[in-house]
PDB file of C-alpha atoms in Angstrom:
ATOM      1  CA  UNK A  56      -2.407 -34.447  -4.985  1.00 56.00           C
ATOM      2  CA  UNK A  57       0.546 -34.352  -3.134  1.00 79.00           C
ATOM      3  CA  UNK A  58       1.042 -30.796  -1.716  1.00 92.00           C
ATOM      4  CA  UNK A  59       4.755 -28.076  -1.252  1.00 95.00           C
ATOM      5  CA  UNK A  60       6.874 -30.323   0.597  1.00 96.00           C
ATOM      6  CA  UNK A  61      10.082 -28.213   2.597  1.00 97.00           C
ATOM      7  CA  UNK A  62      13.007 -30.231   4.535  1.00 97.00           C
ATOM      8  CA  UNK A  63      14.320 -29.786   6.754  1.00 97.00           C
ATOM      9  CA  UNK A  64      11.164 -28.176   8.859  1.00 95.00           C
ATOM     10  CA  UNK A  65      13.826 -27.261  11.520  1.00 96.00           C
ATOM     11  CA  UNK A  66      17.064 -26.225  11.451  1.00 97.00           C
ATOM     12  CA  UNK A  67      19.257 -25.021  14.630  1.00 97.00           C
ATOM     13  CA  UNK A  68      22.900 -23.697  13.556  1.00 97.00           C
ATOM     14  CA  UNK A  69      25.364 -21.576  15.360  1.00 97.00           C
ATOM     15  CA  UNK A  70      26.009 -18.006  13.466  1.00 96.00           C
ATOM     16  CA  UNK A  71      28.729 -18.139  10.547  1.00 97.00           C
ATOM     17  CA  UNK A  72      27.444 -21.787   9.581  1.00 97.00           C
ATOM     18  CA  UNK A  73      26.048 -22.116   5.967  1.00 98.00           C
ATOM     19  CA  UNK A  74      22.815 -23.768   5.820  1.00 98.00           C
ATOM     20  CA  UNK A  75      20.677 -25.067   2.857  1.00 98.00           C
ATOM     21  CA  UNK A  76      16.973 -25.918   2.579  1.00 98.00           C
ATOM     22  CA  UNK A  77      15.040 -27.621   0.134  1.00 98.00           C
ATOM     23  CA  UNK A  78      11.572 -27.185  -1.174  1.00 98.00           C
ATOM     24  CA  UNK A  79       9.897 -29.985  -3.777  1.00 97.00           C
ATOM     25  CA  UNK A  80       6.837 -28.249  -5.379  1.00 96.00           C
ATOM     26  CA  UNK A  81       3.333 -29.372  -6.490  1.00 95.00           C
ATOM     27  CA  UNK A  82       4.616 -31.592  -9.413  1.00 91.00           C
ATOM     28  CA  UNK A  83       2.799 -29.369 -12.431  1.00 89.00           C
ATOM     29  CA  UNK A  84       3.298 -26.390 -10.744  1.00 92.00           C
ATOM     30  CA  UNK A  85       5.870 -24.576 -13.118  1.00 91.00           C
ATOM     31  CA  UNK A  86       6.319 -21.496 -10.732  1.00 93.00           C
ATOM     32  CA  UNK A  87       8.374 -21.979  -7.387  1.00 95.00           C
ATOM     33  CA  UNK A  88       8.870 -18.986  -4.676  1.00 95.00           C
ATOM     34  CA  UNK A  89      10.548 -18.379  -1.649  1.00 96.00           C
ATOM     35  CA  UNK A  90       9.450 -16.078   1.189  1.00 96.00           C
ATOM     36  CA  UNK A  91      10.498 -15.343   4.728  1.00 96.00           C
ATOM     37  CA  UNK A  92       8.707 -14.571   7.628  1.00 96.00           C
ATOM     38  CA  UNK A  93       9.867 -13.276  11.012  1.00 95.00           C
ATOM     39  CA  UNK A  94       7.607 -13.430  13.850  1.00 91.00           C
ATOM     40  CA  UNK A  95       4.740 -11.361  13.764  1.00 88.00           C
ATOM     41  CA  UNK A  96       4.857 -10.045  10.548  1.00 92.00           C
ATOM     42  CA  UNK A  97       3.243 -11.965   6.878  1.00 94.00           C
ATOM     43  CA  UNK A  98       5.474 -13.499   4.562  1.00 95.00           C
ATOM     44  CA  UNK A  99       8.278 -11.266   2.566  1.00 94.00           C
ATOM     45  CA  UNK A 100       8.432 -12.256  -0.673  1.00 93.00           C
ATOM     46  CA  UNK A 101      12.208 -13.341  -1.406  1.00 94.00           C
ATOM     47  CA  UNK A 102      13.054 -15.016  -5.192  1.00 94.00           C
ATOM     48  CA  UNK A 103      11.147 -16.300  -7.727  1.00 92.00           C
ATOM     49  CA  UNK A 104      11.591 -19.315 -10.266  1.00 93.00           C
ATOM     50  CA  UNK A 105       9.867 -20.216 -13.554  1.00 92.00           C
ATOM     51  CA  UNK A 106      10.817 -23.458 -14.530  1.00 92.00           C
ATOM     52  CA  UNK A 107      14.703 -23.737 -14.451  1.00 91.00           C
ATOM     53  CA  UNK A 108      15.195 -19.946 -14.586  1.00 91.00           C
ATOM     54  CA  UNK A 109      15.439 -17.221 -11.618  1.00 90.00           C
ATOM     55  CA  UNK A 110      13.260 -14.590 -13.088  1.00 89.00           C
ATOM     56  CA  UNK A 111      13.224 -12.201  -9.408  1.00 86.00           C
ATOM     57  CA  UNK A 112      14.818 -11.237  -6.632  1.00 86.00           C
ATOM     58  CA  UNK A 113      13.898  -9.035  -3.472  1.00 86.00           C
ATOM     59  CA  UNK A 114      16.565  -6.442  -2.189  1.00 80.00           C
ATOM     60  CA  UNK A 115      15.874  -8.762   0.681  1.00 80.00           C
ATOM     61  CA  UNK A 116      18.140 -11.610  -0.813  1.00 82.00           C
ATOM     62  CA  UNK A 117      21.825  -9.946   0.316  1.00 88.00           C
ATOM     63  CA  UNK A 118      24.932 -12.219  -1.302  1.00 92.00           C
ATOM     64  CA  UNK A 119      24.555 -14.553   1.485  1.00 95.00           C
ATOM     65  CA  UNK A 120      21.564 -16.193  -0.009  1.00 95.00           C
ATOM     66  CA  UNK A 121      21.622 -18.111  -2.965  1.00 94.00           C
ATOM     67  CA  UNK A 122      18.336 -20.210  -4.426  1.00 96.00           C
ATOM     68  CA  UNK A 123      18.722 -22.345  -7.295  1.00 95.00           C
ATOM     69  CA  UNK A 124      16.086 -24.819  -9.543  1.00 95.00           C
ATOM     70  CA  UNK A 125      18.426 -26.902 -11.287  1.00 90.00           C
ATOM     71  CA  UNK A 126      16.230 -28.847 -13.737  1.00 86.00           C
ATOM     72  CA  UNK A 127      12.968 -26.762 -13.051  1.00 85.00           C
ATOM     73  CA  UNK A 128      11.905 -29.605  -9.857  1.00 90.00           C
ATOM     74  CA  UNK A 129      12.644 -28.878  -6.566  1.00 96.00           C
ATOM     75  CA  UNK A 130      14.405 -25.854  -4.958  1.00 97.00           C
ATOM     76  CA  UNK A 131      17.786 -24.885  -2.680  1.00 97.00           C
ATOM     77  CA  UNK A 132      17.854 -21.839  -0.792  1.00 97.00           C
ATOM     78  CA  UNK A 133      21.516 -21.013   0.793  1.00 97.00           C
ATOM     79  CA  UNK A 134      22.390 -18.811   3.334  1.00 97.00           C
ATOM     80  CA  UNK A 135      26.095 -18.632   3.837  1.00 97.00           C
ATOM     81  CA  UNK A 136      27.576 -17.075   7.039  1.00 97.00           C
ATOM     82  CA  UNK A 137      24.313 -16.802   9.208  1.00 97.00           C
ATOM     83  CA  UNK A 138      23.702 -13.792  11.064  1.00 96.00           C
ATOM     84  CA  UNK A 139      20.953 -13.957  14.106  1.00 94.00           C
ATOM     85  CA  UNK A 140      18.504 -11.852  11.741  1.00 94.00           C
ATOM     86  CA  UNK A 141      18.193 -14.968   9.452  1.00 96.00           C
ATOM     87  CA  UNK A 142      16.385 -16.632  12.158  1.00 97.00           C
ATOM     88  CA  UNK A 143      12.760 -16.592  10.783  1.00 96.00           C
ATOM     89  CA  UNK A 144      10.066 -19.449   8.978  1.00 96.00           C
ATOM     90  CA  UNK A 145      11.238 -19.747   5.643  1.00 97.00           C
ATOM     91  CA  UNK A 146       8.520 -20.229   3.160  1.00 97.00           C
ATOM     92  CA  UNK A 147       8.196 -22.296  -0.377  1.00 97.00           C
ATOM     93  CA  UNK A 148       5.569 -21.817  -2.670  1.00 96.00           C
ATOM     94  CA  UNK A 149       4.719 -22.997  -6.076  1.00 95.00           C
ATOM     95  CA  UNK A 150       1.617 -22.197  -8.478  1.00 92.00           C
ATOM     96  CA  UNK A 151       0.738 -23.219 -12.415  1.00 89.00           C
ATOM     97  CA  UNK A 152       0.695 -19.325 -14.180  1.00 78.00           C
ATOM     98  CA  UNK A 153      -0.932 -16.465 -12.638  1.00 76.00           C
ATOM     99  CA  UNK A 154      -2.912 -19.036  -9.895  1.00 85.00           C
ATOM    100  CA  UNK A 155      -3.039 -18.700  -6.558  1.00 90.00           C
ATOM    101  CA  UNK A 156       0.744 -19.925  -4.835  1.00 93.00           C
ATOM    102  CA  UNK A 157       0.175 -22.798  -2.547  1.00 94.00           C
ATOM    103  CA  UNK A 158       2.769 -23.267   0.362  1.00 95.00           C
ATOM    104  CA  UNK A 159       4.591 -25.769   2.341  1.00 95.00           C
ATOM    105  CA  UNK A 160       5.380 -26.466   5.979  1.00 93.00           C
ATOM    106  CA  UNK A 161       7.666 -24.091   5.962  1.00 95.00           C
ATOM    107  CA  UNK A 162      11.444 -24.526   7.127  1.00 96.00           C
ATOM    108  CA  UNK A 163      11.921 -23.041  10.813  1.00 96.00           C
ATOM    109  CA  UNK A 164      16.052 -21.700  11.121  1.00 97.00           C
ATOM    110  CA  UNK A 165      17.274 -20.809  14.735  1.00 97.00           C
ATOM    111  CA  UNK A 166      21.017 -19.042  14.952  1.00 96.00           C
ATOM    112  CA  UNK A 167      22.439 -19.704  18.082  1.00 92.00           C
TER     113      UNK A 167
ATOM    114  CA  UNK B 133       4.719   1.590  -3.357  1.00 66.00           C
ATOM    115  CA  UNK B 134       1.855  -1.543  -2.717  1.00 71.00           C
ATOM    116  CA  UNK B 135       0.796  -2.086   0.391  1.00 92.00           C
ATOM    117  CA  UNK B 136      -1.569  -4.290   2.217  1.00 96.00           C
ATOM    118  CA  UNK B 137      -3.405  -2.481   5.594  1.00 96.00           C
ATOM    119  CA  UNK B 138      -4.472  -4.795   8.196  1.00 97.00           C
ATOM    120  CA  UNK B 139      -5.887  -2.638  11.410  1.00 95.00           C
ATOM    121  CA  UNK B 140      -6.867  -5.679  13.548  1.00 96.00           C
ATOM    122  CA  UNK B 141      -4.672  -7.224  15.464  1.00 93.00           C
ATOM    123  CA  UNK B 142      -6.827  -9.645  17.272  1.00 96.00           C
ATOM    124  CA  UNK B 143     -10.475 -10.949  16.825  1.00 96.00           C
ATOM    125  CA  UNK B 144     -13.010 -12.340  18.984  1.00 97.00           C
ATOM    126  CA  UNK B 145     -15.868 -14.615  17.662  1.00 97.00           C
ATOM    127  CA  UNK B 146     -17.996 -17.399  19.160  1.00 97.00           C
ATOM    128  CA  UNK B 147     -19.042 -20.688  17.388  1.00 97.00           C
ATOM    129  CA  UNK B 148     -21.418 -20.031  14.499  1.00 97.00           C
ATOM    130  CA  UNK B 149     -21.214 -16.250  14.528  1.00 97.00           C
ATOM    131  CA  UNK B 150     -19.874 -14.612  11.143  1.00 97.00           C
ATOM    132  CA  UNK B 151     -16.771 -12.293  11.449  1.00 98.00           C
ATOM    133  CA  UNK B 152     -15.118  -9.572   8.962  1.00 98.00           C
ATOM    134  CA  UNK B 153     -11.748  -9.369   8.843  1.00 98.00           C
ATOM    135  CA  UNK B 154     -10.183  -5.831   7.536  1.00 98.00           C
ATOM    136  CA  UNK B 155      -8.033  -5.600   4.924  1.00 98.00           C
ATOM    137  CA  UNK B 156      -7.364  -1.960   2.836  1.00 97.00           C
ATOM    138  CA  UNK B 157      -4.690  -2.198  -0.129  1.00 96.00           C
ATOM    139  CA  UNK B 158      -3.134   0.962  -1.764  1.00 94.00           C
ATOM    140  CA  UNK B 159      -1.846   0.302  -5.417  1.00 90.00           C
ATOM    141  CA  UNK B 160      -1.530   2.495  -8.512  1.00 88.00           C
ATOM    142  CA  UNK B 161      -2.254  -0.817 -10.824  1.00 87.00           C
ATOM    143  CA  UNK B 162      -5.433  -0.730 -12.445  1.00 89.00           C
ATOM    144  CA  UNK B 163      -4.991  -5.106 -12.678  1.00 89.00           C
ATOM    145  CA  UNK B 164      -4.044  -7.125  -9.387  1.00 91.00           C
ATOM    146  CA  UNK B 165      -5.281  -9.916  -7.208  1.00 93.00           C
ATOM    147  CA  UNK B 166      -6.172  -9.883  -3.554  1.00 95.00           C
ATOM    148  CA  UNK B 167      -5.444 -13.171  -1.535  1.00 96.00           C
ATOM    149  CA  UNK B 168      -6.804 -14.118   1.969  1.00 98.00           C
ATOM    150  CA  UNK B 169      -4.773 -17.386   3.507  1.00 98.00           C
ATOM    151  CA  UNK B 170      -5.116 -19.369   6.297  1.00 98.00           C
ATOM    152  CA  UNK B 171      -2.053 -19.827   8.495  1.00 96.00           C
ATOM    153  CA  UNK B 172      -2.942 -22.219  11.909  1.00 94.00           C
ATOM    154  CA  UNK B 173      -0.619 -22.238  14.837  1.00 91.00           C
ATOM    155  CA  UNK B 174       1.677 -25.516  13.230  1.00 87.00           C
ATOM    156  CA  UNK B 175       2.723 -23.061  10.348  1.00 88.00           C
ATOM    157  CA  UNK B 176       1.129 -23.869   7.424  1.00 89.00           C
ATOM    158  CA  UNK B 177      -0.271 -21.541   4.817  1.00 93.00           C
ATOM    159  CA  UNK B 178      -3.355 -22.112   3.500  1.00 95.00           C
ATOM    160  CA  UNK B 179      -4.818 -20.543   0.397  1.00 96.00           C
ATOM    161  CA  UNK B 180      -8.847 -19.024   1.121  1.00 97.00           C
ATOM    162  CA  UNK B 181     -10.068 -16.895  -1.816  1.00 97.00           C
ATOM    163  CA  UNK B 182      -9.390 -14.785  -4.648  1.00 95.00           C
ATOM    164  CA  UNK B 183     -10.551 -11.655  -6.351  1.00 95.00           C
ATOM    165  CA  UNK B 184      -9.214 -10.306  -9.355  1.00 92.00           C
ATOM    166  CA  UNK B 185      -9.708  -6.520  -9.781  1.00 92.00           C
ATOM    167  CA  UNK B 186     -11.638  -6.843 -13.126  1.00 92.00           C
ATOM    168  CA  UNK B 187     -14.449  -9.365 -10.945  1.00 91.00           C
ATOM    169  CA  UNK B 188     -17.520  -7.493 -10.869  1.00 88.00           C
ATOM    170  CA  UNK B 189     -18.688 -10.454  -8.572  1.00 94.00           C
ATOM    171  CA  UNK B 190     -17.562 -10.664  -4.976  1.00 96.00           C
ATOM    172  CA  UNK B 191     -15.824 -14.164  -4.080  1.00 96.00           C
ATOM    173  CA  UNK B 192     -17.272 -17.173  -2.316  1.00 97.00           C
ATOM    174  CA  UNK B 193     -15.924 -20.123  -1.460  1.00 97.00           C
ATOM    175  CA  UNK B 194     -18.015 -22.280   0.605  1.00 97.00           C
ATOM    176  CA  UNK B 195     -18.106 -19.718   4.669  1.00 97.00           C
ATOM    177  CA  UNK B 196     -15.600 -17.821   2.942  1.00 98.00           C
ATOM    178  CA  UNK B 197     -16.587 -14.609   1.027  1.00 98.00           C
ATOM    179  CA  UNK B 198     -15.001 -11.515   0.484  1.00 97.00           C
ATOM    180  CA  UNK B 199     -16.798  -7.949   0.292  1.00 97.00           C
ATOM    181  CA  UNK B 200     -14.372  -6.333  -2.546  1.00 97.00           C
ATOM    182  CA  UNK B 201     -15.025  -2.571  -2.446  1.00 96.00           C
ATOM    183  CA  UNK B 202     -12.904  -0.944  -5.376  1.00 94.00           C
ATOM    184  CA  UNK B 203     -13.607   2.288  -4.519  1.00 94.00           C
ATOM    185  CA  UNK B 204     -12.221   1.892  -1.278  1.00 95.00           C
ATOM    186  CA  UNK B 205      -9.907  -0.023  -1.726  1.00 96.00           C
ATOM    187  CA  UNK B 206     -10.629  -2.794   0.972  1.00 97.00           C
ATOM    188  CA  UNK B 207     -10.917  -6.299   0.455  1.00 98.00           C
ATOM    189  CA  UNK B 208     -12.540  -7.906   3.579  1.00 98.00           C
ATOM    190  CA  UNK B 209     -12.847 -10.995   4.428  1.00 98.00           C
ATOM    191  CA  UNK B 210     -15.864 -12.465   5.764  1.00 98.00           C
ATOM    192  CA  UNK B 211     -16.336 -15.666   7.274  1.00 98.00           C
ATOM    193  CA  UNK B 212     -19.611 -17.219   8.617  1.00 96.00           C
ATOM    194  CA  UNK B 213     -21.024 -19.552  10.930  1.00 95.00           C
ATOM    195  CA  UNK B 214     -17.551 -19.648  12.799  1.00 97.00           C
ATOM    196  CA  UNK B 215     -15.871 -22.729  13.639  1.00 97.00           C
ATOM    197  CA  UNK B 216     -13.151 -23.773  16.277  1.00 97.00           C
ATOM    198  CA  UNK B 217     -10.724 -25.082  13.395  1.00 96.00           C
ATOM    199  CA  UNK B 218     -11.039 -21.224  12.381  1.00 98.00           C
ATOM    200  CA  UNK B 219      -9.057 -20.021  15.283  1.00 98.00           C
ATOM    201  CA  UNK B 220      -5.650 -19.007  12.916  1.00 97.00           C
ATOM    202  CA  UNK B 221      -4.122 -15.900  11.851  1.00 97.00           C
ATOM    203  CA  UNK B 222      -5.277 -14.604   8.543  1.00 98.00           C
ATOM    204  CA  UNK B 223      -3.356 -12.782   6.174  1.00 98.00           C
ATOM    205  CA  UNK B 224      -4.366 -10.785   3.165  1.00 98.00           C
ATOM    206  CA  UNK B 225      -1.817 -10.236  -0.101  1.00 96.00           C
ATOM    207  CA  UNK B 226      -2.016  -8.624  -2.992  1.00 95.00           C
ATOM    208  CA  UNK B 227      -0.257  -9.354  -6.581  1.00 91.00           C
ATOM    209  CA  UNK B 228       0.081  -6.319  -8.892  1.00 78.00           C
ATOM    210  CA  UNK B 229      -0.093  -8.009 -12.364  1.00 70.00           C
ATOM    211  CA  UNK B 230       2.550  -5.585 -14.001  1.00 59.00           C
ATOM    212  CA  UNK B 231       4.710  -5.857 -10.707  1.00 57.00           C
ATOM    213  CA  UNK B 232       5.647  -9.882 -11.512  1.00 62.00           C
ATOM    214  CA  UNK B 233       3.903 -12.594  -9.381  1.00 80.00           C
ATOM    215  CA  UNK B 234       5.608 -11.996  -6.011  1.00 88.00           C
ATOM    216  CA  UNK B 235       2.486 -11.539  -3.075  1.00 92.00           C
ATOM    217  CA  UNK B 236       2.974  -8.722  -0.994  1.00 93.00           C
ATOM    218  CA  UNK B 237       1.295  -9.640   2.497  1.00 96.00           C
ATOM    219  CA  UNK B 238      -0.610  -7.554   5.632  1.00 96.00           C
ATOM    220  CA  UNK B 239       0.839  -8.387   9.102  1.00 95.00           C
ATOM    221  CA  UNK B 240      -2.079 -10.712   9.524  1.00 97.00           C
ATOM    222  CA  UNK B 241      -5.149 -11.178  12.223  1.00 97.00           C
ATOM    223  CA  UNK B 242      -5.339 -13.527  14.609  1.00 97.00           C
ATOM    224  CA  UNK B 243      -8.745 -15.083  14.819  1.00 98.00           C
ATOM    225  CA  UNK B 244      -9.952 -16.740  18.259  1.00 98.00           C
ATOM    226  CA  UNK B 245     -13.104 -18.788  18.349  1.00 97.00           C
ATOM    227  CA  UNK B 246     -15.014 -19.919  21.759  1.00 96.00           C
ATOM    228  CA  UNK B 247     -17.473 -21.822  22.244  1.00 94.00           C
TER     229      UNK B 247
END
């Protein structure tokens, strides 16, 4: 059973540079989230996917972020125009239903 | 608004001792789930245990167990016979089932073992 797998697991970028991640989830899982996590603190929960479809967002996810789930597979998260507060562990899950969400790696993004 | 309490920053066990780890939740939901993961120092999060609100049972899964007290609204984790591997910080989230699926997490407990 091949587990959440997130890529890049680091990314270093100067501020104003767009950067995208990518999260492939457990293959049956039909649920894929995305929380962040700043140092110290447990995970914030960020957007939500079922299937294809983005079914919620956090007031957390400002127009500079952008997540998509093209054919209901693997995940993008965007962040246009990073600011130093985007530097955190950014966080993929994905569950079947109402089971627990099982996580990747994790992507770690540094603004410089 | 939901929230997950967790009092202890830090905790001190020694090999083979059992430790609680605190966790209080405040929710107006009569139907939610309380999480416990697992998160070592490389980053990963791993999933412990579950409770659902309508379990009249307390959940164990193998040295994990967690001592679910409605009433009070705590959900504590309880882990026995302590191992090195346990040293990790330790989070506790809760789902409210009407509120969608997103887990709403506790800022976490760091568990050090010695031997």
């Amino acid at each position: 059973d091949t587990g959440v797998s997130q890529d890049p697991r680091h990314k270093i970028t100067k501020r104003g540079q767009n950067v995208t991640f990518r999260c492939d989830p457990i293959s049956e899982h039909n649920r894929l989230y995305w929380y962040r996590q700043t140092l110290g603190q447990g995970p914030e929960f960020l957007t939500y996917f079922q299937n294809e479809a983005q079914l919620e967002k956090s007031r957390l996810l400002s127009d500079r972020f952008s997540a998509e789930r093209p054919k209901g597979s693997f995940s993008t998260l965007e962040i246009q125009r990073t600011e130093q507060g985007d530097s955190a562990m950014y966080l993929c899950a994905s569950s079947t239903g109402g089971r627990p969400q099982h996580f990747g790696d994790g992507t770690r993004l540094s603004i410089l | 608004a939901q929230k997950i309490t967790q009092t202890q920053p830090g905790m001190f066990v020694q090999e083979k001792e059992a430790v609680t780890l605190d966790c209080t939740y405040d929710t107006s939901d009569q139907s939610y789930g309380l999480f416990w993961y697992k998160q070592p120092s490389s980053g990963e999060m791993i999933f412990l245990i579950y409770q659902g609100s309508y379990d009249e049972q307390n959940a164990t899964e193998g040295r994990y167990s967690l001592n679910f007290q409605k009433a009070r609204k705590s959900a504590n984790l309880v882990i026995s016979a302590s191992q090195l591997g346990d040293s990790a910080m330790y989070f506790c989230a809760m789902r409210e089932n009407q509120a969608g699926t997103a887990l709403i997490f506790g800022k976490g407990t760091t568990l050090s073992v010695s031997s």
